PDB file of C-alpha atoms in Angstrom:
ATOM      1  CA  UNK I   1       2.702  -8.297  12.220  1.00 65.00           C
ATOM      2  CA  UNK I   2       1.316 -10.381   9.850  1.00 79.00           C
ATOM      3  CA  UNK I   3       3.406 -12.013   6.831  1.00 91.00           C
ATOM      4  CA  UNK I   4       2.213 -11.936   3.221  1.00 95.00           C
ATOM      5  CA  UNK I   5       4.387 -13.619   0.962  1.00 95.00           C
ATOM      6  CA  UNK I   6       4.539 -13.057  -3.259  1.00 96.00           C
ATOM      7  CA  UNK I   7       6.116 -15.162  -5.643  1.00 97.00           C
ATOM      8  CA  UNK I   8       8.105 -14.675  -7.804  1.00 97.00           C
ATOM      9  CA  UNK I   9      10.044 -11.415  -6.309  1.00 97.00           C
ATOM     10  CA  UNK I  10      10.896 -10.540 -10.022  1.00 97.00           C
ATOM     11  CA  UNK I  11      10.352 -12.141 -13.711  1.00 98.00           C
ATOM     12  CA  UNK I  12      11.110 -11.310 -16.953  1.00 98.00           C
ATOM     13  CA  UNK I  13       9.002 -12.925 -19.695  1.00 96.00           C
ATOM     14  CA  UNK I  14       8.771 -12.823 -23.732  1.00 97.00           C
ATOM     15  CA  UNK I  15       6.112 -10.730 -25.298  1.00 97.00           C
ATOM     16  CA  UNK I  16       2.515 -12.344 -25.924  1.00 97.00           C
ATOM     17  CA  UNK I  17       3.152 -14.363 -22.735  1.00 97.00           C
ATOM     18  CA  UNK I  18       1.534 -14.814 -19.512  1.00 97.00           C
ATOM     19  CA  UNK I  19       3.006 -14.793 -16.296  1.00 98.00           C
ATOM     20  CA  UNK I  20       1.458 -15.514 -12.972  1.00 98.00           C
ATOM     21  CA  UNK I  21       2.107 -13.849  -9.845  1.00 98.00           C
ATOM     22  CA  UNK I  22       1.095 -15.336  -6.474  1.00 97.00           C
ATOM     23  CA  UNK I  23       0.194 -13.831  -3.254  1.00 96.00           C
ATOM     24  CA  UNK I  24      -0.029 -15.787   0.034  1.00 95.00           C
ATOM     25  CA  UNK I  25      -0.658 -15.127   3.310  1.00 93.00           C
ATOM     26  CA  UNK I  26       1.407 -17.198   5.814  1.00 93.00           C
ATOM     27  CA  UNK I  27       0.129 -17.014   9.105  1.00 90.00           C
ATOM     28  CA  UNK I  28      -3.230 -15.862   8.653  1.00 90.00           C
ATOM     29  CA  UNK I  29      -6.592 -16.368   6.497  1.00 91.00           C
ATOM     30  CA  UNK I  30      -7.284 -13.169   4.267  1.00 89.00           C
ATOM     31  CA  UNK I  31     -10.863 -13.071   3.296  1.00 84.00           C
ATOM     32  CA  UNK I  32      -9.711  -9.777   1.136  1.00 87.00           C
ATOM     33  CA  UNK I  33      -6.800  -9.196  -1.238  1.00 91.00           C
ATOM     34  CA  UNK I  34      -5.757  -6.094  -2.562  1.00 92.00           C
ATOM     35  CA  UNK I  35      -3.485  -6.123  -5.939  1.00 95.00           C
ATOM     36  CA  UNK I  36      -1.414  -3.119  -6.818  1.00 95.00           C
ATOM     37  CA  UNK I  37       0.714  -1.642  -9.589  1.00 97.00           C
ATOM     38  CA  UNK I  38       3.142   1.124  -9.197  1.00 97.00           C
ATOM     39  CA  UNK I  39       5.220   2.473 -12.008  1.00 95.00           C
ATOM     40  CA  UNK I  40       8.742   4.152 -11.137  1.00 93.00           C
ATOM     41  CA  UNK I  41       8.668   7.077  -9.109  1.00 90.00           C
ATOM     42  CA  UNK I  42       4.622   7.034  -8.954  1.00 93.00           C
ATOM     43  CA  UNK I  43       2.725   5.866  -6.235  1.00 93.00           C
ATOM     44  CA  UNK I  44       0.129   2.420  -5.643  1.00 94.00           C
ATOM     45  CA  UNK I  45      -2.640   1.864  -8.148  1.00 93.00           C
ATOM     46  CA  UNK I  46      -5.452  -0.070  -6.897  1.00 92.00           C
ATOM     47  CA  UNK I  47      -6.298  -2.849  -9.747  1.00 94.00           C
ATOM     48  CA  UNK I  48      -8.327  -4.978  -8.010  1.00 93.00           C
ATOM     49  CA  UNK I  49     -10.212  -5.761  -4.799  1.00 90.00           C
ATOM     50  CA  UNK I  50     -10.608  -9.952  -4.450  1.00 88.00           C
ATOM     51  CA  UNK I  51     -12.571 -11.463  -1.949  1.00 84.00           C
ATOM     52  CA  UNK I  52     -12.069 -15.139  -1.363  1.00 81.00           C
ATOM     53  CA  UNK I  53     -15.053 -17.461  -3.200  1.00 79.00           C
ATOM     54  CA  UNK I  54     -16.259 -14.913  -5.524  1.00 83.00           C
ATOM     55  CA  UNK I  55     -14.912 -12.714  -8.369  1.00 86.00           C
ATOM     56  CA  UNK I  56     -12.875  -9.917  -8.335  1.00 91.00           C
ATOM     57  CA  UNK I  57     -13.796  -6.054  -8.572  1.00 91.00           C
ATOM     58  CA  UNK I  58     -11.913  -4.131 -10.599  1.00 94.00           C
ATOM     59  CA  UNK I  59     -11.098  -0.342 -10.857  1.00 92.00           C
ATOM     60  CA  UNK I  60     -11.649   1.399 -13.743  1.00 93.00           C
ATOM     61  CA  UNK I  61      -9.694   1.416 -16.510  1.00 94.00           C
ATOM     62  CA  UNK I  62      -8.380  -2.218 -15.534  1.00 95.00           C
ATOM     63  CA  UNK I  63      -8.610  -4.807 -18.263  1.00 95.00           C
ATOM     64  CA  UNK I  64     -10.197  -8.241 -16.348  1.00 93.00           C
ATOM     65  CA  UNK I  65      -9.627  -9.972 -19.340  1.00 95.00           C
ATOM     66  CA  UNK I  66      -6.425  -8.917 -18.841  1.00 96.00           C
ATOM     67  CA  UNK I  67      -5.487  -9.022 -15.650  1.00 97.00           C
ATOM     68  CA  UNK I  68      -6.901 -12.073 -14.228  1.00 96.00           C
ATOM     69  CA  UNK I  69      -7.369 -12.469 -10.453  1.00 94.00           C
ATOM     70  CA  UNK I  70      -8.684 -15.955  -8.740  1.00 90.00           C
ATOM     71  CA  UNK I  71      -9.020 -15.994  -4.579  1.00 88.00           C
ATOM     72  CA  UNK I  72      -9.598 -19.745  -4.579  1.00 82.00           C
ATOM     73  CA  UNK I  73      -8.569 -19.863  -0.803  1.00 89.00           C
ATOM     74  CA  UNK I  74      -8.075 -17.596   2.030  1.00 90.00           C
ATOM     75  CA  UNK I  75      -4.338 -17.378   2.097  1.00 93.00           C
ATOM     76  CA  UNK I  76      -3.665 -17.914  -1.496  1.00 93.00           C
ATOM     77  CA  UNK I  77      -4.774 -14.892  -4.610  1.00 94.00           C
ATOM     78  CA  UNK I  78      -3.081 -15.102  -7.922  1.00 95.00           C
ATOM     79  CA  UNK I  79      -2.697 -12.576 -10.681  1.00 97.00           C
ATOM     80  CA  UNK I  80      -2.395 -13.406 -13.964  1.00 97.00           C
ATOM     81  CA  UNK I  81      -1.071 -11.044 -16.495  1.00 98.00           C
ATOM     82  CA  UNK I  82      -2.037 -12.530 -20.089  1.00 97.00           C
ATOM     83  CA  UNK I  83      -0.285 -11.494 -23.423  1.00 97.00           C
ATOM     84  CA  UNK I  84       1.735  -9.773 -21.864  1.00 97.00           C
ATOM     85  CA  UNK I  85       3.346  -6.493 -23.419  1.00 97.00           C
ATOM     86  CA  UNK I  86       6.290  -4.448 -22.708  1.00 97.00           C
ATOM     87  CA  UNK I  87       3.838  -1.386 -21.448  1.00 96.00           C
ATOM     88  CA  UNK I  88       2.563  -4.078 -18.714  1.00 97.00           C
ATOM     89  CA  UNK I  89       5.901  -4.184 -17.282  1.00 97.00           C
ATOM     90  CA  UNK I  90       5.638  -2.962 -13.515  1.00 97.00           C
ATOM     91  CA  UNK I  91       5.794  -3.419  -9.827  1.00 97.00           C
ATOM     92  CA  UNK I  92       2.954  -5.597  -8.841  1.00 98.00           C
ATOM     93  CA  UNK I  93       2.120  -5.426  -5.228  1.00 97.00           C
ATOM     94  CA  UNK I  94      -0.728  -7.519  -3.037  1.00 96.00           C
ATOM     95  CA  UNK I  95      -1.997  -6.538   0.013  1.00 93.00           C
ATOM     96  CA  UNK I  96      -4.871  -8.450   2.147  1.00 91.00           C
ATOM     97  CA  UNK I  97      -6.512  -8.372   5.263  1.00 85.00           C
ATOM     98  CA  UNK I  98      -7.901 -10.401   7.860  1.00 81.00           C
ATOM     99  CA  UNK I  99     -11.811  -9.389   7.588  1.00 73.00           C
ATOM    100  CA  UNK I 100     -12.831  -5.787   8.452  1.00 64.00           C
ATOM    101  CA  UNK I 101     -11.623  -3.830  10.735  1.00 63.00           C
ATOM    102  CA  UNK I 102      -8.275  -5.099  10.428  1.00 71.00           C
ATOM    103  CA  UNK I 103      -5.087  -3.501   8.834  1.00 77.00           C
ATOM    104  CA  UNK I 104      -4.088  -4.640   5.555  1.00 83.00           C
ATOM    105  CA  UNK I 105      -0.617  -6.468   5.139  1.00 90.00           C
ATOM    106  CA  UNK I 106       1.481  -6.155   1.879  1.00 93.00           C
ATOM    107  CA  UNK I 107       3.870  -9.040   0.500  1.00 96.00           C
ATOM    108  CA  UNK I 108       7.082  -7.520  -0.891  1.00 96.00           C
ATOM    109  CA  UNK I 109       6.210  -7.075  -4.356  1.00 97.00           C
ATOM    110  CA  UNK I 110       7.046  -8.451  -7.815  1.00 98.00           C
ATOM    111  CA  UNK I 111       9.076  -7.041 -10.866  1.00 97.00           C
ATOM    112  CA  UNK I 112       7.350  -7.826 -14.212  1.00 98.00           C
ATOM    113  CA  UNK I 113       9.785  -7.216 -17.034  1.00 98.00           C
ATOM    114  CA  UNK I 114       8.042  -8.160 -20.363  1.00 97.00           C
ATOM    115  CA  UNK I 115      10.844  -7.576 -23.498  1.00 97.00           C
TER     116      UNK I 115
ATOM    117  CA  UNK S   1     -12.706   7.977   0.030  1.00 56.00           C
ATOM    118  CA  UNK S   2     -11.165  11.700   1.750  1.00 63.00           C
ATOM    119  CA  UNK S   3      -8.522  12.779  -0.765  1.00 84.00           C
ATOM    120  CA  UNK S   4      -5.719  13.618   1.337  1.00 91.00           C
ATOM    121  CA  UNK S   5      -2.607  16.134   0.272  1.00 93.00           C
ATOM    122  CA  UNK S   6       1.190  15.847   1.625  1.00 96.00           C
ATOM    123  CA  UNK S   7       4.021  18.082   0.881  1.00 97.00           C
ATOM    124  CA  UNK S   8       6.115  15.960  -2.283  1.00 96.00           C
ATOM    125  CA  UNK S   9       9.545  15.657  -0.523  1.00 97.00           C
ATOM    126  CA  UNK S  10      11.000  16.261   2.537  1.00 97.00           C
ATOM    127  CA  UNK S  11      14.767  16.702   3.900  1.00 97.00           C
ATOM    128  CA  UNK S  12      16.301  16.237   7.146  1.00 97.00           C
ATOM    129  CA  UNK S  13      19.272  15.286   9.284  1.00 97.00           C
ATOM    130  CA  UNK S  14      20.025  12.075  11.120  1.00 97.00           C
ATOM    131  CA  UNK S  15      18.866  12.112  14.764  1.00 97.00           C
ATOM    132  CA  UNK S  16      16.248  15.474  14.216  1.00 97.00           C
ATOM    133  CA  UNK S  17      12.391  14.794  14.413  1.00 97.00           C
ATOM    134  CA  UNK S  18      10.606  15.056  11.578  1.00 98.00           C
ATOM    135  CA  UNK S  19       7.091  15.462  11.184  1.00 98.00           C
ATOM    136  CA  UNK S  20       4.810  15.071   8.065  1.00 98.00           C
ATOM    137  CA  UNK S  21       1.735  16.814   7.561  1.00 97.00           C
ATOM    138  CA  UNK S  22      -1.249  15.484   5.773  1.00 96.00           C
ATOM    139  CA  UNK S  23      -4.523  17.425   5.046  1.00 95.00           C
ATOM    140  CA  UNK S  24      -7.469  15.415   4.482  1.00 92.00           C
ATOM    141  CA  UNK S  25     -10.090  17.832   4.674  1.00 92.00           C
ATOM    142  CA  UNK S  26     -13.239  16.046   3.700  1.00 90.00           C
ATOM    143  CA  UNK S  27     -12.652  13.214   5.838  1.00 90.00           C
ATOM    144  CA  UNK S  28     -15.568  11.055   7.377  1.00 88.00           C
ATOM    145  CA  UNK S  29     -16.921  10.410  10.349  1.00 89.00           C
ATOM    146  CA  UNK S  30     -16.224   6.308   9.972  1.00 84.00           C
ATOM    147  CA  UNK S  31     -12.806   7.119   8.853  1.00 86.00           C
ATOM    148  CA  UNK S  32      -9.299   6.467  10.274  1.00 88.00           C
ATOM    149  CA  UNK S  33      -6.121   7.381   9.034  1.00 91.00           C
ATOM    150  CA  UNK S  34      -3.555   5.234   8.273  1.00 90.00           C
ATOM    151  CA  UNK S  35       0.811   6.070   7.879  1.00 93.00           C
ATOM    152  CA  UNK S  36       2.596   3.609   5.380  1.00 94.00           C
ATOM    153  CA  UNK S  37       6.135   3.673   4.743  1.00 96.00           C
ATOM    154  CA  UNK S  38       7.790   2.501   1.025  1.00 97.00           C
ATOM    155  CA  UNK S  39      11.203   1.599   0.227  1.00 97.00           C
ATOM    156  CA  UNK S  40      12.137   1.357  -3.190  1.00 93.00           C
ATOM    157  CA  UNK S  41      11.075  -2.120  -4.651  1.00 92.00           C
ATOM    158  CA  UNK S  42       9.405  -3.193  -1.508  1.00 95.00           C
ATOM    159  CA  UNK S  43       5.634  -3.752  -0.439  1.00 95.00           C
ATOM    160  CA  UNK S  44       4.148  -0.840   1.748  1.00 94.00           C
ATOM    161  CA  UNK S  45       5.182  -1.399   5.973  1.00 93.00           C
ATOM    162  CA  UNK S  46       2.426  -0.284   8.454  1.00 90.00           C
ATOM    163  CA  UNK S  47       3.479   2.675  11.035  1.00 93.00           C
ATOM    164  CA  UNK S  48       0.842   3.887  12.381  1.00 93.00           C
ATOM    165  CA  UNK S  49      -3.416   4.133  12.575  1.00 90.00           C
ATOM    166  CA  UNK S  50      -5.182   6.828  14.629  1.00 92.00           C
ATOM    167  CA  UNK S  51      -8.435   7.821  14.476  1.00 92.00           C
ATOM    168  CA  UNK S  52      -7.966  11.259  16.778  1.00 92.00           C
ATOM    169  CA  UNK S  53      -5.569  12.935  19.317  1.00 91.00           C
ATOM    170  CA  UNK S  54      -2.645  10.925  19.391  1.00 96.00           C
ATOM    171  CA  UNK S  55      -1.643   7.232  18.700  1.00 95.00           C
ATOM    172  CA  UNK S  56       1.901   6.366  19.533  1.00 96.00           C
ATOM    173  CA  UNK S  57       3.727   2.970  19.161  1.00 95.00           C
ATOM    174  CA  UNK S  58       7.700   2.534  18.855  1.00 94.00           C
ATOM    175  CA  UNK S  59       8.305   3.554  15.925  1.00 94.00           C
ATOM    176  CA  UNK S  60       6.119   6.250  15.257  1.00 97.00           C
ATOM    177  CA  UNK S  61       3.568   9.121  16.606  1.00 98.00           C
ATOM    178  CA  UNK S  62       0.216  10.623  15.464  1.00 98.00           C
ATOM    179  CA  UNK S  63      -1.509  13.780  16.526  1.00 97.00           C
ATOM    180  CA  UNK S  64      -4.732  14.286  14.841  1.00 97.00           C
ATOM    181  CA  UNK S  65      -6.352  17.432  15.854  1.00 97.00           C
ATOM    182  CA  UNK S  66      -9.679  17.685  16.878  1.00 96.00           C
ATOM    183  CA  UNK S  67     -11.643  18.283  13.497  1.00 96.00           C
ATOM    184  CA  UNK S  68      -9.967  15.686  11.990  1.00 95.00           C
ATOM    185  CA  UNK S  69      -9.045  17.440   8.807  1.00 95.00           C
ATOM    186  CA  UNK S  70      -5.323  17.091   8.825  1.00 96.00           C
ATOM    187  CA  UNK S  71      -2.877  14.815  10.894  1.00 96.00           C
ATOM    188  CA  UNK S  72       1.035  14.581  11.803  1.00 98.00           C
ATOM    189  CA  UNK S  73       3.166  11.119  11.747  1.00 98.00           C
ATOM    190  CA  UNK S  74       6.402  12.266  13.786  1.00 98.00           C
ATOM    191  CA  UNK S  75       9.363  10.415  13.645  1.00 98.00           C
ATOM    192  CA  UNK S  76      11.560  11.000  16.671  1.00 95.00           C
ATOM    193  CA  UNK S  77      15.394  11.083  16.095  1.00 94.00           C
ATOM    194  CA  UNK S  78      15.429   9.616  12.285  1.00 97.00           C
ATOM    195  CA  UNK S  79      18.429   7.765  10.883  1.00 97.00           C
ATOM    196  CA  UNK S  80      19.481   7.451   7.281  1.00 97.00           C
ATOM    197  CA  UNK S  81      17.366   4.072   7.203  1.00 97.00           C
ATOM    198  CA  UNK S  82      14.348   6.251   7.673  1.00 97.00           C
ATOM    199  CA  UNK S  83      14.405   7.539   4.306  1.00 98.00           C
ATOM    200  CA  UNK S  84      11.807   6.213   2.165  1.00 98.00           C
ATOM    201  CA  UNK S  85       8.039   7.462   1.019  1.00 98.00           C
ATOM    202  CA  UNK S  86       5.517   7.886   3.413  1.00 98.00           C
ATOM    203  CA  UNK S  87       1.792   7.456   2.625  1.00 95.00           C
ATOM    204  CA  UNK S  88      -0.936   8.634   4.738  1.00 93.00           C
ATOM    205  CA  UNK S  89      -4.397   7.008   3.759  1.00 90.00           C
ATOM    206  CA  UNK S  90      -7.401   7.752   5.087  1.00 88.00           C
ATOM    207  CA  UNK S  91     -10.960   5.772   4.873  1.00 80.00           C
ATOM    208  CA  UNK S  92     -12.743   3.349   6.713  1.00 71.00           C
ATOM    209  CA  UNK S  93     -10.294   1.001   8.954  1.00 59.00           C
ATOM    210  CA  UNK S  94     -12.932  -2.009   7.290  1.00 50.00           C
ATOM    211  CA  UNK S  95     -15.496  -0.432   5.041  1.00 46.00           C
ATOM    212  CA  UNK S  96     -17.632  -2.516   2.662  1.00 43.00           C
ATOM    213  CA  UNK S  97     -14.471  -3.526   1.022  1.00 45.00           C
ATOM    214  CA  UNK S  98     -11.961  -1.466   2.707  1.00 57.00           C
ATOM    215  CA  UNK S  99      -9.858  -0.214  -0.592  1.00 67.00           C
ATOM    216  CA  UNK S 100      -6.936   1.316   0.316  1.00 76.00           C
ATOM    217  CA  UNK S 101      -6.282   4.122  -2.318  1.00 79.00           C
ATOM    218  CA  UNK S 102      -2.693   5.743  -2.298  1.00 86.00           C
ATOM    219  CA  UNK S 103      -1.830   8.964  -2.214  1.00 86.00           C
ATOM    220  CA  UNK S 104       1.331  10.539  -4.135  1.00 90.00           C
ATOM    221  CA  UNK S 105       3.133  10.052  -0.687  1.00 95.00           C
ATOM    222  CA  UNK S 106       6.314  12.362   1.019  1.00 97.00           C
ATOM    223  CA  UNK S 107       9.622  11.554   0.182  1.00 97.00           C
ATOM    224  CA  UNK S 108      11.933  11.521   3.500  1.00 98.00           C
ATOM    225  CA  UNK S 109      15.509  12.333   2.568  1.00 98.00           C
ATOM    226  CA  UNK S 110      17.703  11.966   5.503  1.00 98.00           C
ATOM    227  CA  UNK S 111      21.006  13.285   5.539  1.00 97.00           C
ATOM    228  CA  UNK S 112      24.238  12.298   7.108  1.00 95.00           C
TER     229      UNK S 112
END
């Protein structure tokens, strides 16, 4: 299968930061990224659906302002998590895909500690 | 998107089958249904994707009966490294954006 790559795999980061989380996908050009949050013992939240060249859609109850996506190429999406708080702390998770019709891919994951 | 329901937990034995149900009653015509599996602190891993009857590859099977509105991912023989979360999805395989929306997923227990 596909690889989809996210860096860093975990980060801890001061309060009123921002961190930024990048999603890449190795061996293949994703004109759609998915990013993800999951809290402990809960399941995948959709934040955001980006698809390369144009902004992202967000689910509701997602802060853009606060959770900032770019998809400035087709195997590289970033998520940026400004002023951060200690509630933000999470799993973040990106997924893409090829182009339609194609199964989506996850990268590993990152652990956002904000203290 | 077709909600879809699984039982919360599951328990079994190494080397028995196991087979997860998920209901997805108001599931669309366009739709196909899609098995993820979760380990804790890593990204989702693809099983399976049927669409009806049965799909099998080597890890996995689906049966899918013929109204669609419920399917079964059975894994033959698991092992403890089969226990994780399991997440059937079910939408369109592309759709205008294809979201993938997560259920509350099945977690697999397997015993020794």
């Amino acid at each position: 299968g596909a690889v989809v790559s996210q860096h860093p795999s975990w980060v801890i980061c001061k309060s009123g930061t921002s961190v930024k989380i990048e999603c890449r996908s190795l061996d293949f050009q994703a004109t759609t990224m998915f990013w993800y949050r999951q809290f402990p013992k809960q399941s995948l939240m959709l934040m955001a659906t980006s698809n390369e060249g144009s902004k992202a859609t967000y689910e509701q109850g997602v802060e853009k302002d606060k959770f900032l996506i770019n998809h400035a190429s087709l195997t590289l999406s970033t998520l940026t998590v400004t002023s951060a708080h200690p509630e933000d702390s999470s799993f973040y998770i990106c997924s893409a895909r090829r182009a339609l019709n194609t199964e989506a891919f996850f990268g590993q994951g990152t652990r956002l500690t904000v203290v | 998107l077709a909600k879809t329901t699984q039982p919360i937990s599951m328990d079994s034995y190494e080397g028995q089958e196991v087979n997860i149900t998920c209901s997805h009653n108001n599931i669309a015509t366009n739709d196909y249904i899609t098995w993820y599996q979760q380990f804790p602190s890593q990204g989702p891993r693809f099983i399976i994707q049927g669409y009806k009857t049965k799909v099998t590859n080597e890890v996995a099977s689906l049966f899918i009966p013929a109204d669609r509105k419920s399917s079964t991912l059975s894994l033959p023989r698991v092992s403890l490294s089969d226990t994780a979360v399991y997440y059937c999805l079910v939408g369109e395989y592309g759709g205008s954006q294809g979201n993938l929306i997560f259920g509350k997923g099945t977690k697999l227990s397997v015993k020794p």
